[in-house]
Amino acid sequence: MIGGGPGVVHHTAACLDGEIQLVCDAFSSDPEKSREMGKQLGLSEDRVYGSYKEMIEQEQKSKGEGFN
């Protein structure tokens, strides 16, 4: 997920039908805000990013879930 900001409204709406699992995010351009939101949602610290560019770059390197 890119964006969404503070709060769980966007996350909750995206996951309502059970088809989506949030595994990484760039919630905010402020890395601290992103980390805090990631904690609240139970995401792994290494899957929460300070920018969408960083998220895409790191997730593309990943062999697991995420971008292909």
PDB file of N, CA and C in Angstrom:
ATOM      1  N   MET A   1       0.855  -1.162   0.000  1.00  0.00           N
ATOM      2  CA  MET A   1       0.000   0.000   0.000  1.00  0.00           C
ATOM      3  C   MET A   1       0.898   1.221   0.000  1.00  0.00           C
ATOM      4  N   ILE A   2       0.572   2.178  -0.812  1.00  0.00           N
ATOM      5  CA  ILE A   2       1.297   3.443  -0.816  1.00  0.00           C
ATOM      6  C   ILE A   2       0.349   4.503  -0.293  1.00  0.00           C
ATOM      7  N   GLY A   3       0.775   5.191   0.757  1.00  0.00           N
ATOM      8  CA  GLY A   3      -0.050   6.227   1.359  1.00  0.00           C
ATOM      9  C   GLY A   3      -1.000   5.662   2.394  1.00  0.00           C
ATOM     10  N   GLY A   4      -2.073   6.340   2.588  1.00  0.00           N
ATOM     11  CA  GLY A   4      -3.033   5.918   3.596  1.00  0.00           C
ATOM     12  C   GLY A   4      -2.952   6.772   4.838  1.00  0.00           C
ATOM     13  N   GLY A   5      -1.778   7.327   5.093  1.00  0.00           N
ATOM     14  CA  GLY A   5      -1.607   8.218   6.230  1.00  0.00           C
ATOM     15  C   GLY A   5      -1.936   7.569   7.554  1.00  0.00           C
ATOM     16  N   PRO A   6      -2.028   8.400   8.583  1.00  0.00           N
ATOM     17  CA  PRO A   6      -2.334   7.879   9.916  1.00  0.00           C
ATOM     18  C   PRO A   6      -3.774   7.375   9.986  1.00  0.00           C
ATOM     19  N   GLY A   7      -3.988   6.434  10.830  1.00  0.00           N
ATOM     20  CA  GLY A   7      -5.314   5.868  10.979  1.00  0.00           C
ATOM     21  C   GLY A   7      -5.437   4.570  10.213  1.00  0.00           C
ATOM     22  N   VAL A   8      -6.479   3.850  10.476  1.00  0.00           N
ATOM     23  CA  VAL A   8      -6.632   2.532   9.869  1.00  0.00           C
ATOM     24  C   VAL A   8      -7.761   2.467   8.847  1.00  0.00           C
ATOM     25  N   VAL A   9      -8.351   3.606   8.500  1.00  0.00           N
ATOM     26  CA  VAL A   9      -9.509   3.602   7.603  1.00  0.00           C
ATOM     27  C   VAL A   9      -9.181   2.977   6.252  1.00  0.00           C
ATOM     28  N   HIS A  10      -8.093   3.409   5.604  1.00  0.00           N
ATOM     29  CA  HIS A  10      -7.750   2.879   4.284  1.00  0.00           C
ATOM     30  C   HIS A  10      -7.397   1.393   4.365  1.00  0.00           C
ATOM     31  N   HIS A  11      -6.646   1.027   5.383  1.00  0.00           N
ATOM     32  CA  HIS A  11      -6.269  -0.377   5.565  1.00  0.00           C
ATOM     33  C   HIS A  11      -7.506  -1.235   5.782  1.00  0.00           C
ATOM     34  N   THR A  12      -8.380  -0.796   6.660  1.00  0.00           N
ATOM     35  CA  THR A  12      -9.597  -1.549   6.962  1.00  0.00           C
ATOM     36  C   THR A  12     -10.451  -1.716   5.710  1.00  0.00           C
ATOM     37  N   ALA A  13     -10.642  -0.634   4.960  1.00  0.00           N
ATOM     38  CA  ALA A  13     -11.458  -0.691   3.748  1.00  0.00           C
ATOM     39  C   ALA A  13     -10.850  -1.647   2.720  1.00  0.00           C
ATOM     40  N   ALA A  14      -9.533  -1.600   2.557  1.00  0.00           N
ATOM     41  CA  ALA A  14      -8.864  -2.463   1.579  1.00  0.00           C
ATOM     42  C   ALA A  14      -8.998  -3.940   1.942  1.00  0.00           C
ATOM     43  N   CYS A  15      -9.073  -4.229   3.220  1.00  0.00           N
ATOM     44  CA  CYS A  15      -9.082  -5.627   3.679  1.00  0.00           C
ATOM     45  C   CYS A  15     -10.478  -6.179   3.949  1.00  0.00           C
ATOM     46  N   LEU A  16     -11.511  -5.393   3.734  1.00  0.00           N
ATOM     47  CA  LEU A  16     -12.869  -5.812   4.070  1.00  0.00           C
ATOM     48  C   LEU A  16     -13.294  -7.128   3.423  1.00  0.00           C
ATOM     49  N   ASP A  17     -12.950  -7.333   2.176  1.00  0.00           N
ATOM     50  CA  ASP A  17     -13.425  -8.539   1.493  1.00  0.00           C
ATOM     51  C   ASP A  17     -12.516  -9.748   1.680  1.00  0.00           C
ATOM     52  N   GLY A  18     -11.422  -9.585   2.426  1.00  0.00           N
ATOM     53  CA  GLY A  18     -10.525 -10.698   2.693  1.00  0.00           C
ATOM     54  C   GLY A  18      -9.622 -11.070   1.527  1.00  0.00           C
ATOM     55  N   GLU A  19      -9.654 -10.296   0.456  1.00  0.00           N
ATOM     56  CA  GLU A  19      -8.847 -10.584  -0.727  1.00  0.00           C
ATOM     57  C   GLU A  19      -7.451  -9.971  -0.649  1.00  0.00           C
ATOM     58  N   ILE A  20      -7.256  -9.033   0.250  1.00  0.00           N
ATOM     59  CA  ILE A  20      -5.988  -8.310   0.344  1.00  0.00           C
ATOM     60  C   ILE A  20      -5.373  -8.518   1.716  1.00  0.00           C
ATOM     61  N   GLN A  21      -4.071  -8.732   1.731  1.00  0.00           N
ATOM     62  CA  GLN A  21      -3.315  -8.802   2.979  1.00  0.00           C
ATOM     63  C   GLN A  21      -2.228  -7.736   2.895  1.00  0.00           C
ATOM     64  N   LEU A  22      -2.207  -6.831   3.848  1.00  0.00           N
ATOM     65  CA  LEU A  22      -1.202  -5.778   3.875  1.00  0.00           C
ATOM     66  C   LEU A  22       0.105  -6.357   4.402  1.00  0.00           C
ATOM     67  N   VAL A  23       1.153  -6.331   3.579  1.00  0.00           N
ATOM     68  CA  VAL A  23       2.446  -6.889   3.980  1.00  0.00           C
ATOM     69  C   VAL A  23       3.549  -5.842   4.011  1.00  0.00           C
ATOM     70  N   CYS A  24       3.342  -4.701   3.343  1.00  0.00           N
ATOM     71  CA  CYS A  24       4.329  -3.624   3.370  1.00  0.00           C
ATOM     72  C   CYS A  24       3.611  -2.315   3.072  1.00  0.00           C
ATOM     73  N   ASP A  25       4.254  -1.202   3.422  1.00  0.00           N
ATOM     74  CA  ASP A  25       3.600   0.083   3.214  1.00  0.00           C
ATOM     75  C   ASP A  25       4.584   1.228   3.283  1.00  0.00           C
ATOM     76  N   ALA A  26       4.216   2.298   2.614  1.00  0.00           N
ATOM     77  CA  ALA A  26       4.843   3.610   2.768  1.00  0.00           C
ATOM     78  C   ALA A  26       3.683   4.529   3.141  1.00  0.00           C
ATOM     79  N   PHE A  27       3.350   4.571   4.416  1.00  0.00           N
ATOM     80  CA  PHE A  27       2.171   5.293   4.890  1.00  0.00           C
ATOM     81  C   PHE A  27       2.297   6.793   4.737  1.00  0.00           C
ATOM     82  N   SER A  28       3.512   7.300   4.873  1.00  0.00           N
ATOM     83  CA  SER A  28       3.737   8.742   4.921  1.00  0.00           C
ATOM     84  C   SER A  28       5.128   9.044   4.396  1.00  0.00           C
ATOM     85  N   SER A  29       5.334  10.267   3.940  1.00  0.00           N
ATOM     86  CA  SER A  29       6.687  10.673   3.537  1.00  0.00           C
ATOM     87  C   SER A  29       7.551  10.946   4.759  1.00  0.00           C
ATOM     88  N   ASP A  30       6.943  10.927   5.933  1.00  0.00           N
ATOM     89  CA  ASP A  30       7.667  11.065   7.200  1.00  0.00           C
ATOM     90  C   ASP A  30       7.948   9.652   7.722  1.00  0.00           C
ATOM     91  N   PRO A  31       9.223   9.220   7.669  1.00  0.00           N
ATOM     92  CA  PRO A  31       9.552   7.845   8.075  1.00  0.00           C
ATOM     93  C   PRO A  31       9.078   7.479   9.480  1.00  0.00           C
ATOM     94  N   GLU A  32       9.138   8.413  10.413  1.00  0.00           N
ATOM     95  CA  GLU A  32       8.703   8.124  11.789  1.00  0.00           C
ATOM     96  C   GLU A  32       7.199   7.836  11.834  1.00  0.00           C
ATOM     97  N   LYS A  33       6.417   8.625  11.103  1.00  0.00           N
ATOM     98  CA  LYS A  33       4.971   8.388  11.046  1.00  0.00           C
ATOM     99  C   LYS A  33       4.677   7.028  10.404  1.00  0.00           C
ATOM    100  N   SER A  34       5.424   6.702   9.364  1.00  0.00           N
ATOM    101  CA  SER A  34       5.244   5.396   8.713  1.00  0.00           C
ATOM    102  C   SER A  34       5.532   4.263   9.685  1.00  0.00           C
ATOM    103  N   ARG A  35       6.645   4.370  10.416  1.00  0.00           N
ATOM    104  CA  ARG A  35       7.003   3.315  11.381  1.00  0.00           C
ATOM    105  C   ARG A  35       5.934   3.161  12.457  1.00  0.00           C
ATOM    106  N   GLU A  36       5.431   4.276  12.953  1.00  0.00           N
ATOM    107  CA  GLU A  36       4.411   4.217  14.004  1.00  0.00           C
ATOM    108  C   GLU A  36       3.138   3.539  13.486  1.00  0.00           C
ATOM    109  N   MET A  37       2.715   3.898  12.284  1.00  0.00           N
ATOM    110  CA  MET A  37       1.514   3.286  11.712  1.00  0.00           C
ATOM    111  C   MET A  37       1.740   1.800  11.458  1.00  0.00           C
ATOM    112  N   GLY A  38       2.929   1.451  10.985  1.00  0.00           N
ATOM    113  CA  GLY A  38       3.260   0.045  10.763  1.00  0.00           C
ATOM    114  C   GLY A  38       3.181  -0.763  12.042  1.00  0.00           C
ATOM    115  N   LYS A  39       3.661  -0.186  13.141  1.00  0.00           N
ATOM    116  CA  LYS A  39       3.573  -0.858  14.451  1.00  0.00           C
ATOM    117  C   LYS A  39       2.126  -1.094  14.829  1.00  0.00           C
ATOM    118  N   GLN A  40       1.297  -0.059  14.655  1.00  0.00           N
ATOM    119  CA  GLN A  40      -0.117  -0.166  15.023  1.00  0.00           C
ATOM    120  C   GLN A  40      -0.815  -1.281  14.250  1.00  0.00           C
ATOM    121  N   LEU A  41      -0.376  -1.501  13.018  1.00  0.00           N
ATOM    122  CA  LEU A  41      -1.009  -2.527  12.181  1.00  0.00           C
ATOM    123  C   LEU A  41      -0.304  -3.871  12.243  1.00  0.00           C
ATOM    124  N   GLY A  42       0.770  -3.952  13.031  1.00  0.00           N
ATOM    125  CA  GLY A  42       1.470  -5.213  13.209  1.00  0.00           C
ATOM    126  C   GLY A  42       2.361  -5.623  12.046  1.00  0.00           C
ATOM    127  N   LEU A  43       2.796  -4.659  11.236  1.00  0.00           N
ATOM    128  CA  LEU A  43       3.698  -4.974  10.123  1.00  0.00           C
ATOM    129  C   LEU A  43       5.123  -5.127  10.623  1.00  0.00           C
ATOM    130  N   SER A  44       5.888  -5.938   9.935  1.00  0.00           N
ATOM    131  CA  SER A  44       7.300  -6.102  10.244  1.00  0.00           C
ATOM    132  C   SER A  44       8.010  -4.768  10.013  1.00  0.00           C
ATOM    133  N   GLU A  45       8.890  -4.380  10.939  1.00  0.00           N
ATOM    134  CA  GLU A  45       9.585  -3.094  10.829  1.00  0.00           C
ATOM    135  C   GLU A  45      10.345  -2.953   9.521  1.00  0.00           C
ATOM    136  N   ASP A  46      10.867  -4.053   9.001  1.00  0.00           N
ATOM    137  CA  ASP A  46      11.650  -3.967   7.766  1.00  0.00           C
ATOM    138  C   ASP A  46      10.787  -3.912   6.509  1.00  0.00           C
ATOM    139  N   ARG A  47       9.464  -3.860   6.683  1.00  0.00           N
ATOM    140  CA  ARG A  47       8.557  -3.763   5.535  1.00  0.00           C
ATOM    141  C   ARG A  47       7.763  -2.464   5.558  1.00  0.00           C
ATOM    142  N   VAL A  48       8.174  -1.514   6.417  1.00  0.00           N
ATOM    143  CA  VAL A  48       7.544  -0.197   6.491  1.00  0.00           C
ATOM    144  C   VAL A  48       8.575   0.823   6.022  1.00  0.00           C
ATOM    145  N   TYR A  49       8.198   1.650   5.056  1.00  0.00           N
ATOM    146  CA  TYR A  49       9.149   2.524   4.382  1.00  0.00           C
ATOM    147  C   TYR A  49       8.786   4.002   4.514  1.00  0.00           C
ATOM    148  N   GLY A  50       9.801   4.853   4.323  1.00  0.00           N
ATOM    149  CA  GLY A  50       9.626   6.302   4.410  1.00  0.00           C
ATOM    150  C   GLY A  50       9.208   6.947   3.107  1.00  0.00           C
ATOM    151  N   SER A  51       9.237   6.192   2.008  1.00  0.00           N
ATOM    152  CA  SER A  51       8.792   6.725   0.721  1.00  0.00           C
ATOM    153  C   SER A  51       8.369   5.569  -0.183  1.00  0.00           C
ATOM    154  N   TYR A  52       7.523   5.892  -1.138  1.00  0.00           N
ATOM    155  CA  TYR A  52       7.092   4.845  -2.064  1.00  0.00           C
ATOM    156  C   TYR A  52       8.258   4.365  -2.925  1.00  0.00           C
ATOM    157  N   LYS A  53       9.189   5.258  -3.239  1.00  0.00           N
ATOM    158  CA  LYS A  53      10.344   4.861  -4.047  1.00  0.00           C
ATOM    159  C   LYS A  53      11.200   3.835  -3.303  1.00  0.00           C
ATOM    160  N   GLU A  54      11.431   4.092  -2.022  1.00  0.00           N
ATOM    161  CA  GLU A  54      12.201   3.152  -1.201  1.00  0.00           C
ATOM    162  C   GLU A  54      11.478   1.808  -1.114  1.00  0.00           C
ATOM    163  N   MET A  55      10.154   1.849  -0.928  1.00  0.00           N
ATOM    164  CA  MET A  55       9.383   0.618  -0.814  1.00  0.00           C
ATOM    165  C   MET A  55       9.487  -0.206  -2.094  1.00  0.00           C
ATOM    166  N   ILE A  56       9.287   0.425  -3.228  1.00  0.00           N
ATOM    167  CA  ILE A  56       9.346  -0.303  -4.492  1.00  0.00           C
ATOM    168  C   ILE A  56      10.736  -0.887  -4.713  1.00  0.00           C
ATOM    169  N   GLU A  57      11.768  -0.093  -4.462  1.00  0.00           N
ATOM    170  CA  GLU A  57      13.145  -0.567  -4.647  1.00  0.00           C
ATOM    171  C   GLU A  57      13.448  -1.781  -3.771  1.00  0.00           C
ATOM    172  N   GLN A  58      13.109  -1.694  -2.497  1.00  0.00           N
ATOM    173  CA  GLN A  58      13.414  -2.781  -1.566  1.00  0.00           C
ATOM    174  C   GLN A  58      12.554  -4.013  -1.816  1.00  0.00           C
ATOM    175  N   GLU A  59      11.289  -3.811  -2.124  1.00  0.00           N
ATOM    176  CA  GLU A  59      10.397  -4.946  -2.355  1.00  0.00           C
ATOM    177  C   GLU A  59      10.742  -5.677  -3.649  1.00  0.00           C
ATOM    178  N   GLN A  60      11.241  -4.954  -4.644  1.00  0.00           N
ATOM    179  CA  GLN A  60      11.662  -5.609  -5.880  1.00  0.00           C
ATOM    180  C   GLN A  60      12.852  -6.524  -5.630  1.00  0.00           C
ATOM    181  N   LYS A  61      13.681  -6.176  -4.660  1.00  0.00           N
ATOM    182  CA  LYS A  61      14.843  -7.000  -4.310  1.00  0.00           C
ATOM    183  C   LYS A  61      14.434  -8.261  -3.551  1.00  0.00           C
ATOM    184  N   SER A  62      13.269  -8.205  -2.931  1.00  0.00           N
ATOM    185  CA  SER A  62      12.791  -9.302  -2.092  1.00  0.00           C
ATOM    186  C   SER A  62      12.372 -10.505  -2.941  1.00  0.00           C
ATOM    187  N   LYS A  63      12.664 -11.673  -2.446  1.00  0.00           N
ATOM    188  CA  LYS A  63      12.240 -12.905  -3.125  1.00  0.00           C
ATOM    189  C   LYS A  63      10.873 -13.367  -2.632  1.00  0.00           C
ATOM    190  N   GLY A  64      10.406 -12.783  -1.518  1.00  0.00           N
ATOM    191  CA  GLY A  64       9.148 -13.210  -0.922  1.00  0.00           C
ATOM    192  C   GLY A  64       7.971 -12.440  -1.476  1.00  0.00           C
ATOM    193  N   GLU A  65       7.035 -12.131  -0.598  1.00  0.00           N
ATOM    194  CA  GLU A  65       5.839 -11.400  -0.978  1.00  0.00           C
ATOM    195  C   GLU A  65       6.219 -10.007  -1.453  1.00  0.00           C
ATOM    196  N   GLY A  66       5.341  -9.386  -2.184  1.00  0.00           N
ATOM    197  CA  GLY A  66       5.577  -8.015  -2.615  1.00  0.00           C
ATOM    198  C   GLY A  66       5.581  -7.882  -4.118  1.00  0.00           C
ATOM    199  N   PHE A  67       6.303  -6.919  -4.585  1.00  0.00           N
ATOM    200  CA  PHE A  67       6.362  -6.608  -6.008  1.00  0.00           C
ATOM    201  C   PHE A  67       7.199  -7.623  -6.763  1.00  0.00           C
ATOM    202  N   ASN A  68       6.787  -7.956  -7.964  1.00  0.00           N
ATOM    203  CA  ASN A  68       7.557  -8.834  -8.853  1.00  0.00           C
ATOM    204  C   ASN A  68       7.984  -8.060 -10.076  1.00  0.00           C
TER     205      ASN A  68
END
